[in-house]
Coordinates of N, CA, C and O in Angstrom, one line a residue:
A287 N 0.8 -1.2 0.0 CA 0.0 0.0 0.0 C 0.9 1.3 0.0 O 0.6 2.2 -0.7
I288 N 2.0 1.2 0.7 CA 2.8 2.4 0.8 C 3.4 2.7 -0.5 O 3.6 3.9 -0.9
D289 N 3.8 1.7 -1.3 CA 4.4 1.9 -2.6 C 3.4 2.5 -3.5 O 3.8 3.5 -4.3
A290 N 2.2 2.1 -3.5 CA 1.1 2.7 -4.3 C 0.9 4.1 -3.9 O 0.7 5.0 -4.8
L291 N 0.8 4.4 -2.6 CA 0.6 5.7 -2.1 C 1.7 6.7 -2.6 O 1.4 7.8 -3.0
R292 N 2.9 6.2 -2.5 CA 4.1 7.1 -2.9 C 4.1 7.3 -4.4 O 4.4 8.3 -4.9
A293 N 3.8 6.2 -5.1 CA 3.8 6.3 -6.6 C 2.8 7.2 -7.2 O 3.0 7.8 -8.2
A294 N 1.7 7.4 -6.5 CA 0.7 8.3 -6.9 C 0.7 9.6 -6.2 O -0.4 10.3 -6.2
R295 N 1.8 10.0 -5.7 CA 2.0 11.3 -5.0 C 1.3 12.4 -5.7 O 1.5 12.6 -6.9
G296 N 0.5 13.2 -5.0 CA -0.1 14.4 -5.6 C -1.4 14.1 -6.3 O -2.0 15.1 -6.8
T297 N -1.9 12.9 -6.3 CA -3.1 12.6 -7.0 C -4.3 12.4 -6.0 O -5.4 12.2 -6.4
Y298 N -4.0 12.3 -4.7 CA -5.0 12.1 -3.7 C -5.7 13.3 -3.3 O -5.1 14.4 -3.3
G299 N -6.9 13.2 -2.9 CA -7.6 14.4 -2.4 C -7.6 14.5 -0.9 O -6.6 14.2 -0.3
D300 N -8.7 14.8 -0.3 CA -8.8 15.1 1.1 C -9.0 13.8 1.9 O -8.6 13.7 3.1
V301 N -9.5 12.7 1.3 CA -9.8 11.5 2.0 C -9.2 10.3 1.3 O -9.2 10.2 0.1
L302 N -8.5 9.5 2.1 CA -7.9 8.3 1.6 C -8.5 7.1 2.3 O -8.7 7.1 3.5
V303 N -9.0 6.1 1.5 CA -9.5 4.9 2.1 C -8.5 3.8 1.9 O -7.9 3.5 0.9
V304 N -8.3 3.1 3.1 CA -7.3 2.0 3.1 C -7.9 0.7 3.5 O -8.6 0.6 4.5
E305 N -7.7 -0.3 2.7 CA -8.0 -1.7 3.0 C -6.8 -2.5 2.6 O -6.6 -2.9 1.4
A306 N -5.9 -2.7 3.5 CA -4.6 -3.4 3.2 C -4.1 -4.1 4.4 O -4.5 -3.8 5.6
G307 N -3.2 -5.1 4.2 CA -2.5 -5.7 5.3 C -3.0 -7.1 5.7 O -2.5 -7.7 6.6
Y308 N -3.8 -7.7 4.9 CA -4.3 -9.0 5.2 C -3.1 -10.1 5.1 O -3.2 -11.1 5.8
N309 N -2.1 -9.8 4.4 CA -1.0 -10.7 4.3 C 0.1 -10.4 5.3 O 1.2 -11.0 5.3
D310 N -0.1 -9.4 6.1 CA 0.9 -9.0 7.1 C 0.7 -9.6 8.4 O -0.4 -9.8 8.9
S311 N 1.8 -10.0 9.1 CA 1.7 -10.6 10.4 C 1.5 -9.5 11.5 O 0.9 -9.8 12.6
S312 N 1.9 -8.3 11.3 CA 1.6 -7.2 12.2 C 1.5 -5.9 11.3 O 2.1 -5.9 10.2
I313 N 0.8 -4.9 11.8 CA 0.5 -3.7 11.0 C 0.9 -2.4 11.6 O 0.8 -1.4 11.0
G314 N 1.4 -2.4 12.9 CA 1.6 -1.2 13.6 C 2.5 -0.2 12.9 O 2.1 1.0 12.7
S315 N 3.7 -0.6 12.5 CA 4.6 0.3 11.8 C 4.1 0.7 10.4 O 4.3 1.8 10.0
A316 N 3.3 -0.2 9.8 CA 2.8 0.1 8.5 C 1.7 1.2 8.6 O 1.7 2.1 7.7
V317 N 0.9 1.1 9.6 CA -0.1 2.2 9.8 C 0.6 3.5 10.0 O 0.3 4.6 9.4
D318 N 1.7 3.5 10.9 CA 2.5 4.7 11.1 C 3.0 5.3 9.8 O 2.9 6.5 9.6
T319 N 3.6 4.4 9.0 CA 4.2 4.9 7.7 C 3.1 5.4 6.8 O 3.3 6.5 6.1
I320 N 2.0 4.8 6.7 CA 0.9 5.2 5.8 C 0.3 6.6 6.3 O 0.1 7.5 5.5
V321 N 0.1 6.7 7.6 CA -0.4 8.0 8.1 C 0.6 9.1 7.8 O 0.2 10.2 7.4
A322 N 1.9 8.9 8.0 CA 2.9 9.9 7.8 C 3.0 10.3 6.3 O 3.0 11.5 6.0
E323 N 2.9 9.3 5.4 CA 2.9 9.6 4.0 C 1.6 10.4 3.6 O 1.7 11.3 2.8
A324 N 0.5 9.9 4.1 CA -0.8 10.6 3.7 C -0.7 12.1 4.2 O -1.1 13.0 3.5
R325 N -0.2 12.3 5.4 CA 0.0 13.7 6.0 C 0.8 14.5 5.0 O 0.5 15.6 4.7
S326 N 2.0 13.9 4.6 CA 2.9 14.6 3.7 C 2.3 15.0 2.4 O 2.7 15.9 1.7
Q327 N 1.2 14.3 2.0 CA 0.6 14.6 0.7 C -0.7 15.4 0.9 O -1.4 15.7 0.0
G328 N -0.9 15.9 2.2 CA -2.1 16.8 2.4 C -3.4 16.1 2.6 O -4.4 16.7 2.6
V329 N -3.4 14.8 2.7 CA -4.6 14.0 3.0 C -5.1 14.4 4.4 O -4.3 14.3 5.3
R330 N -6.4 14.8 4.5 CA -6.9 15.2 5.8 C -7.5 14.1 6.6 O -7.6 14.2 7.8
T331 N -8.1 13.1 5.9 CA -8.8 12.0 6.6 C -8.4 10.7 6.0 O -8.4 10.6 4.7
I332 N -8.1 9.8 6.8 CA -7.8 8.4 6.4 C -8.8 7.5 7.0 O -9.0 7.4 8.2
L333 N -9.5 6.8 6.1 CA -10.5 5.8 6.5 C -10.0 4.5 6.3 O -9.7 4.0 5.2
W334 N -9.7 3.7 7.4 CA -9.1 2.4 7.3 C -10.2 1.4 7.7 O -10.8 1.4 8.7
L335 N -10.4 0.4 6.8 CA -11.4 -0.6 7.0 C -10.8 -1.6 8.0 O -9.7 -2.1 7.8
T336 N -11.7 -2.0 9.0 CA -11.2 -3.0 9.9 C -11.2 -4.4 9.1 O -11.8 -4.5 8.0
Y337 N -10.4 -5.3 9.6 CA -10.2 -6.6 9.0 C -11.3 -7.5 9.3 O -11.8 -7.6 10.5
H338 N -11.8 -8.3 8.3 CA -12.8 -9.3 8.6 C -12.1 -10.4 9.4 O -11.1 -11.0 8.9
E339 N -12.6 -10.7 10.5 CA -12.0 -11.7 11.4 C -12.5 -13.1 11.1 O -13.2 -13.7 11.9
G340 N -12.2 -13.5 9.9 CA -12.7 -14.8 9.4 C -11.5 -15.6 8.8 O -10.4 -15.1 8.7
G341 N -11.8 -16.8 8.5 CA -10.8 -17.7 7.9 C -9.8 -18.2 8.9 O -9.9 -18.0 10.1
A342 N -8.8 -18.8 8.3 CA -7.7 -19.5 9.1 C -6.9 -18.5 9.9 O -6.3 -18.9 11.0
N343 N -6.9 -17.2 9.5 CA -6.0 -16.3 10.2 C -6.9 -15.3 11.1 O -6.5 -14.1 11.3
A344 N -8.0 -15.7 11.5 CA -8.9 -14.8 12.3 C -8.2 -14.2 13.5 O -8.4 -13.0 13.8
A345 N -7.4 -14.9 14.2 CA -6.7 -14.3 15.3 C -5.8 -13.2 14.9 O -5.7 -12.2 15.6
T346 N -5.1 -13.3 13.8 CA -4.2 -12.3 13.3 C -5.1 -11.0 13.0 O -4.7 -9.9 13.3
Y347 N -6.2 -11.2 12.4 CA -7.1 -10.1 12.0 C -7.7 -9.4 13.2 O -7.8 -8.2 13.3
R348 N -7.9 -10.2 14.3 CA -8.4 -9.6 15.6 C -7.3 -8.7 16.1 O -7.5 -7.6 16.6
A349 N -6.0 -9.2 16.1 CA -4.9 -8.4 16.5 C -4.7 -7.1 15.7 O -4.4 -6.1 16.2
H350 N -4.9 -7.3 14.4 CA -4.8 -6.1 13.5 C -5.9 -5.0 13.9 O -5.6 -3.9 13.9
N351 N -7.1 -5.5 14.2 CA -8.2 -4.6 14.5 C -7.9 -3.9 15.9 O -8.1 -2.7 16.0
A352 N -7.3 -4.6 16.8 CA -6.9 -4.0 18.1 C -5.8 -2.9 17.8 O -5.8 -1.9 18.4
T353 N -4.9 -3.2 16.9 CA -3.8 -2.3 16.6 C -4.5 -1.0 15.9 O -4.1 0.1 16.3
L354 N -5.4 -1.2 15.0 CA -6.1 -0.1 14.4 C -6.8 0.8 15.4 O -6.8 2.0 15.3
R355 N -7.5 0.2 16.4 CA -8.1 1.0 17.4 C -7.1 1.8 18.2 O -7.4 3.0 18.5
T356 N -6.0 1.2 18.5 CA -4.9 2.0 19.2 C -4.4 3.1 18.4 O -4.3 4.3 18.8
K357 N -4.2 2.9 17.1 CA -3.7 3.9 16.2 C -4.7 5.0 15.9 O -4.3 6.2 15.8
A358 N -6.0 4.6 15.9 CA -7.0 5.6 15.7 C -7.1 6.6 16.9 O -7.4 7.8 16.7
N359 N -6.7 6.1 18.1 CA -6.6 7.0 19.3 C -5.4 7.9 19.2 O -5.4 9.0 19.7
Q360 N -4.4 7.4 18.5 CA -3.1 8.1 18.4 C -3.2 9.2 17.3 O -2.6 10.3 17.5
Y361 N -3.9 8.9 16.2 CA -3.9 9.8 15.1 C -5.3 10.4 14.8 O -6.2 9.6 14.5
P362 N -5.5 11.7 15.0 CA -6.9 12.2 14.9 C -7.4 12.1 13.5 O -8.6 12.1 13.3
E363 N -6.6 12.0 12.5 CA -7.1 11.9 11.1 C -7.4 10.5 10.7 O -7.9 10.3 9.6
L364 N -7.1 9.5 11.5 CA -7.4 8.1 11.2 C -8.8 7.7 11.8 O -9.0 7.7 13.0
G365 N -9.7 7.4 10.9 CA -11.0 6.9 11.3 C -11.1 5.5 10.8 O -10.6 5.1 9.8
L366 N -11.8 4.7 11.6 CA -12.0 3.3 11.3 C -13.4 3.1 10.7 O -14.4 3.6 11.2
V367 N -13.5 2.3 9.7 CA -14.7 1.9 9.1 C -14.9 0.4 9.4 O -14.0 -0.4 9.0
D368 N -15.9 0.0 10.1 CA -16.1 -1.3 10.7 C -16.6 -2.3 9.7 O -17.7 -2.8 9.8
F369 N -15.7 -2.7 8.8 CA -16.0 -3.8 7.9 C -16.3 -5.1 8.6 O -17.2 -5.9 8.2
N370 N -15.5 -5.4 9.6 CA -15.7 -6.7 10.3 C -17.1 -6.7 10.9 O -17.8 -7.7 10.7
G371 N -17.5 -5.7 11.6 CA -18.9 -5.7 12.1 C -20.0 -5.7 11.0 O -21.0 -6.4 11.2
Y372 N -19.7 -5.0 10.0 CA -20.7 -4.9 8.9 C -20.9 -6.2 8.2 O -22.0 -6.7 7.8
A373 N -19.8 -6.9 8.0 CA -19.8 -8.2 7.2 C -20.1 -9.4 8.1 O -20.5 -10.5 7.6
H374 N -20.1 -9.2 9.4 CA -20.3 -10.4 10.3 C -21.7 -11.0 10.0 O -21.8 -12.3 10.1
A375 N -22.7 -10.3 9.7 CA -24.0 -10.8 9.5 C -24.2 -11.4 8.1 O -25.3 -11.8 7.7
H376 N -23.1 -11.4 7.3 CA -23.2 -11.8 5.9 C -22.1 -12.9 5.5 O -21.3 -12.6 4.7
P377 N -22.2 -14.1 6.1 CA -21.2 -15.1 5.7 C -21.3 -15.5 4.3 O -20.3 -15.9 3.7
E378 N -22.4 -15.2 3.6 CA -22.6 -15.6 2.2 C -21.7 -14.7 1.3 O -21.6 -14.9 0.1
W379 N -21.2 -13.6 1.9 CA -20.4 -12.7 1.1 C -19.0 -13.3 0.8 O -18.2 -12.7 0.0
F380 N -18.6 -14.3 1.5 CA -17.2 -14.8 1.5 C -17.1 -16.2 0.8 O -18.0 -17.0 1.0
A381 N -16.0 -16.4 0.2 CA -15.7 -17.8 -0.4 C -15.5 -18.7 0.8 O -15.6 -18.4 2.0
S382 N -15.4 -20.0 0.5 CA -15.3 -21.0 1.5 C -14.1 -20.9 2.4 O -14.1 -21.4 3.5
D383 N -13.1 -20.0 2.1 CA -12.0 -19.8 3.0 C -12.3 -18.8 4.1 O -11.6 -18.5 5.0
G384 N -13.5 -18.2 4.0 CA -14.0 -17.2 5.0 C -13.3 -15.9 4.9 O -13.4 -15.0 5.8
L385 N -12.5 -15.6 3.8 CA -11.8 -14.4 3.7 C -12.0 -13.7 2.4 O -12.4 -12.5 2.4
H386 N -11.9 -14.4 1.3 CA -12.0 -13.7 0.0 C -13.5 -13.4 -0.3 O -14.4 -14.3 -0.1
L387 N -13.7 -12.3 -0.9 CA -15.1 -11.8 -1.2 C -15.6 -12.4 -2.4 O -14.9 -12.5 -3.5
K388 N -16.9 -12.7 -2.4 CA -17.7 -13.0 -3.6 C -18.2 -11.7 -4.1 O -18.0 -10.7 -3.5
A389 N -18.9 -11.8 -5.3 CA -19.5 -10.5 -5.9 C -20.4 -9.8 -4.9 O -20.3 -8.6 -4.8
S390 N -21.2 -10.5 -4.2 CA -22.1 -9.9 -3.3 C -21.4 -9.2 -2.1 O -21.8 -8.1 -1.6
G391 N -20.3 -9.8 -1.7 CA -19.4 -9.1 -0.7 C -18.7 -7.9 -1.2 O -18.6 -6.9 -0.5
A392 N -18.3 -7.9 -2.5 CA -17.7 -6.7 -3.1 C -18.7 -5.6 -3.1 O -18.4 -4.4 -2.9
L393 N -19.9 -5.9 -3.4 CA -21.0 -4.9 -3.5 C -21.2 -4.3 -2.0 O -21.4 -3.1 -1.8
G394 N -21.3 -5.3 -1.1 CA -21.5 -4.8 0.3 C -20.3 -3.9 0.8 O -20.5 -2.9 1.4
L395 N -19.1 -4.3 0.4 CA -17.9 -3.5 0.8 C -18.0 -2.1 0.1 O -17.7 -1.1 0.7
A396 N -18.4 -2.1 -1.2 CA -18.5 -0.8 -1.9 C -19.5 0.1 -1.3 O -19.3 1.3 -1.1
E397 N -20.6 -0.5 -0.9 CA -21.7 0.3 -0.2 C -21.2 0.8 1.1 O -21.5 2.0 1.4
L398 N -20.5 0.0 1.9 CA -20.0 0.5 3.2 C -19.0 1.6 2.9 O -19.0 2.7 3.7
I399 N -18.1 1.5 2.0 CA -17.1 2.6 1.7 C -17.9 3.8 1.2 O -17.6 4.9 1.7
G400 N -18.9 3.7 0.4 CA -19.6 4.9 -0.1 C -20.3 5.6 1.1 O -20.3 6.8 1.2
D401 N -20.9 4.8 2.0 CA -21.6 5.4 3.2 C -20.5 6.1 4.1 O -20.8 7.1 4.6
A402 N -19.4 5.5 4.2 CA -18.3 6.1 5.1 C -17.8 7.4 4.5 O -17.6 8.4 5.2
L403 N -17.7 7.4 3.2 CA -17.3 8.6 2.5 C -18.4 9.7 2.6 O -18.1 10.9 2.9
D404 N -19.6 9.3 2.4 CA -20.7 10.3 2.6 C -20.7 10.9 4.0 O -20.9 12.1 4.2
A405 N -20.4 10.0 5.0 CA -20.5 10.5 6.4 C -19.3 11.3 6.8 O -19.3 12.2 7.6
S406 N -18.1 11.1 6.1 CA -16.9 11.8 6.6 C -16.5 13.0 5.7 O -15.7 13.8 6.1
Y407 N -17.0 13.1 4.5 CA -16.6 14.1 3.6 C -17.6 15.1 3.3 O -18.7 14.8 2.8
S408 N -17.3 16.3 3.7 CA -18.3 17.4 3.6 C -18.0 18.3 2.4 O -18.7 19.3 2.1
G409 N -17.0 18.0 1.6 CA -16.6 18.8 0.5 C -17.6 18.7 -0.7 O -18.6 17.9 -0.6
N410 N -17.3 19.3 -1.8 CA -18.1 19.3 -3.0 C -17.6 18.1 -3.8 O -16.6 18.2 -4.5
R411 N -18.4 17.0 -3.9 CA -18.0 15.9 -4.7 C -19.2 15.4 -5.4 O -20.3 15.7 -5.0
C412 N -19.0 14.6 -6.4 CA -20.1 14.1 -7.2 C -20.9 13.1 -6.3 O -20.3 12.4 -5.5
S413 N -22.2 12.9 -6.6 CA -22.9 12.0 -5.8 C -22.7 10.6 -6.5 O -22.4 10.5 -7.6
R414 N -22.9 9.6 -5.6 CA -22.6 8.2 -6.1 C -24.0 7.6 -6.5 O -25.0 7.9 -5.9
S415 N -23.9 6.6 -7.4 CA -25.1 5.8 -7.7 C -24.9 4.5 -7.0 O -23.8 4.0 -6.9
K416 N -26.0 3.9 -6.6 CA -25.9 2.6 -5.9 C -25.9 1.5 -7.0 O -26.8 1.5 -7.8
A417 N -24.9 0.6 -6.9 CA -24.9 -0.5 -7.9 C -25.9 -1.5 -7.4 O -26.2 -1.6 -6.2
T418 N -26.4 -2.3 -8.3 CA -27.3 -3.4 -7.9 C -26.8 -4.7 -8.5 O -26.1 -4.7 -9.5
S419 N -27.1 -5.7 -7.8 CA -26.6 -7.0 -8.3 C -27.8 -8.0 -8.4 O -28.5 -8.2 -7.4
T420 N -28.0 -8.5 -9.5 CA -29.0 -9.6 -9.7 C -28.3 -10.6 -10.5 O -27.4 -10.3 -11.3
A421 N -28.7 -11.8 -10.3 CA -28.1 -12.9 -11.1 C -28.6 -12.8 -12.6 O -29.7 -12.6 -12.9
P422 N -27.6 -12.8 -13.5 CA -28.0 -12.7 -14.9 C -28.7 -13.9 -15.4 O -28.5 -15.0 -14.9
A423 N -29.5 -13.8 -16.4 CA -30.2 -14.9 -17.0 C -29.1 -15.8 -17.6 O -28.1 -15.3 -18.0
A424 N -29.5 -17.1 -17.8 CA -28.5 -18.0 -18.4 C -28.1 -17.5 -19.7 O -28.9 -17.1 -20.6
G425 N -26.8 -17.4 -20.0 CA -26.2 -16.9 -21.2 C -26.1 -15.4 -21.3 O -25.6 -14.9 -22.3
A426 N -26.6 -14.7 -20.3 CA -26.5 -13.2 -20.4 C -25.1 -12.8 -20.3 O -24.3 -13.3 -19.6
T427 N -24.8 -11.8 -21.1 CA -23.4 -11.2 -21.1 C -23.3 -9.8 -20.6 O -22.2 -9.3 -20.4
A428 N -24.4 -9.1 -20.6 CA -24.4 -7.7 -20.2 C -25.4 -7.4 -19.1 O -26.4 -8.0 -19.0
A429 N -25.1 -6.4 -18.3 CA -25.9 -6.0 -17.2 C -26.9 -5.0 -17.8 O -26.7 -4.4 -18.8
A430 N -28.0 -4.8 -17.1 CA -28.9 -3.7 -17.4 C -28.2 -2.4 -17.2 O -27.3 -2.3 -16.4
P431 N -28.7 -1.4 -17.9 CA -28.0 -0.1 -17.7 C -27.9 0.3 -16.2 O -28.9 0.2 -15.5
G432 N -26.7 0.7 -15.8 CA -26.5 1.1 -14.4 C -26.4 -0.1 -13.5 O -26.2 0.1 -12.3
G433 N -26.5 -1.3 -13.9 CA -26.5 -2.5 -13.1 C -25.1 -3.1 -13.0 O -24.2 -2.7 -13.7
F434 N -25.0 -4.1 -12.2 CA -23.7 -4.8 -12.0 C -23.9 -6.3 -12.0 O -24.8 -6.8 -11.4
H435 N -23.2 -7.0 -12.8 CA -23.2 -8.5 -12.8 C -21.8 -8.9 -12.7 O -20.9 -8.6 -13.5
A436 N -21.5 -9.7 -11.7 CA -20.2 -10.3 -11.5 C -19.9 -11.4 -12.4 O -20.8 -12.1 -12.8
L437 N -18.6 -11.6 -12.7 CA -18.2 -12.7 -13.5 C -18.0 -13.9 -12.6 O -17.7 -13.7 -11.4
A438 N -18.3 -15.1 -13.1 CA -18.0 -16.3 -12.3 C -16.6 -16.4 -11.9 O -16.2 -16.7 -10.8
T439 N -15.7 -16.0 -12.9 CA -14.3 -16.0 -12.6 C -13.8 -14.5 -12.9 O -13.8 -14.1 -14.0
P440 N -13.6 -13.7 -11.8 CA -13.2 -12.3 -12.0 C -12.0 -12.2 -12.9 O -11.1 -13.1 -12.9
S441 N -11.9 -11.1 -13.6 CA -10.8 -10.8 -14.5 C -10.4 -9.3 -14.3 O -11.3 -8.5 -14.3
R442 N -9.2 -9.0 -14.2 CA -8.7 -7.6 -14.1 C -8.7 -7.0 -15.5 O -8.0 -7.5 -16.4
L443 N -9.4 -5.9 -15.8 CA -9.4 -5.3 -17.1 C -8.2 -4.4 -17.2 O -7.6 -4.3 -18.3
V444 N -7.8 -3.7 -16.1 CA -6.6 -2.9 -16.1 C -6.0 -2.9 -14.7 O -6.8 -2.9 -13.8
D445 N -4.7 -3.0 -14.6 CA -4.1 -2.9 -13.3 C -3.5 -1.5 -13.1 O -2.5 -1.2 -13.5
T446 N -4.3 -0.8 -12.3 CA -3.9 0.6 -12.0 C -2.8 0.7 -11.0 O -2.2 1.8 -10.8
R447 N -2.5 -0.4 -10.3 CA -1.4 -0.3 -9.3 C -0.1 -0.1 -10.0 O 0.8 0.4 -9.3
S448 N 0.1 -0.5 -11.2 CA 1.4 -0.4 -11.8 C 1.3 0.6 -13.0 O 2.3 0.7 -13.7
S449 N 0.2 1.3 -13.2 CA 0.0 2.2 -14.3 C 0.9 3.4 -14.1 O 1.1 3.9 -13.0
A450 N 1.5 3.9 -15.2 CA 2.3 5.1 -15.2 C 1.5 6.3 -14.8 O 2.0 7.3 -14.2
L451 N 0.2 6.3 -15.1 CA -0.7 7.4 -14.7 C -2.0 6.8 -14.1 O -3.0 6.7 -14.8
P452 N -1.9 6.4 -12.8 CA -3.1 5.8 -12.2 C -4.3 6.8 -12.1 O -4.1 8.0 -12.1
P453 N -5.5 6.3 -12.1 CA -6.7 7.1 -12.0 C -6.6 7.9 -10.6 O -6.0 7.3 -9.7
G454 N -7.1 9.0 -10.5 CA -7.1 9.8 -9.3 C -8.0 11.0 -9.5 O -8.7 11.1 -10.5
R455 N -7.8 11.9 -8.6 CA -8.6 13.1 -8.7 C -8.4 13.9 -10.0 O -7.3 14.1 -10.5
N456 N -9.5 14.2 -10.6 CA -9.6 14.9 -11.9 C -8.9 14.1 -13.1 O -8.4 14.7 -14.0
R457 N -8.9 12.8 -13.0 CA -8.4 12.0 -14.0 C -9.4 11.0 -14.5 O -10.2 10.5 -13.7
L458 N -9.3 10.6 -15.7 CA -10.3 9.6 -16.3 C -9.4 8.6 -17.0 O -8.5 8.9 -17.8
L459 N -9.8 7.4 -16.8 CA -9.1 6.3 -17.5 C -10.1 5.5 -18.3 O -11.1 5.0 -17.8
G460 N -9.9 5.5 -19.6 CA -10.8 4.8 -20.5 C -10.3 3.3 -20.7 O -9.1 3.1 -20.8
V461 N -11.2 2.4 -20.6 CA -10.9 1.0 -20.7 C -11.8 0.4 -21.7 O -13.0 0.5 -21.7
Q462 N -11.2 -0.3 -22.7 CA -11.9 -1.0 -23.7 C -12.5 -2.3 -23.1 O -11.7 -3.1 -22.6
V463 N -13.8 -2.5 -23.2 CA -14.4 -3.7 -22.6 C -15.1 -4.4 -23.7 O -15.8 -3.8 -24.5

């Protein structure tokens, strides 16, 4: 996450949303580093999603969430978005490993992030539209206008993590679909 944050220096606005660290055994110093970098870039609010305490590494994610609560008390610009609590009532959102999201979980996560942004950001920004997910009819290849249909096997259309000019504030990235 820190590499991506540094690579896109100057493209972030007032609010940064972070969901990272599931592969880390501890996150304390990483949170410190990300907060320091965000501060240096003028980010005023950092919204960090709590870790879903599921799967084989649930104890690690509980420890990560405890660390996040401590860091949120330390850094006034660090707010927590309770993905763990939000997702707890939705085991159907996760693959059999209890960690990786299905399409319905991705929509739930997006809705939670949108709500958190709406609650935390008072600036002038465009309004968001709520995506909907319905199972496509057999053989269907396109969603209804404004709708969302997940692929059975997800595929990345473009990898903005390594793009020379990643999308950001006041940028548009066209993707051929």
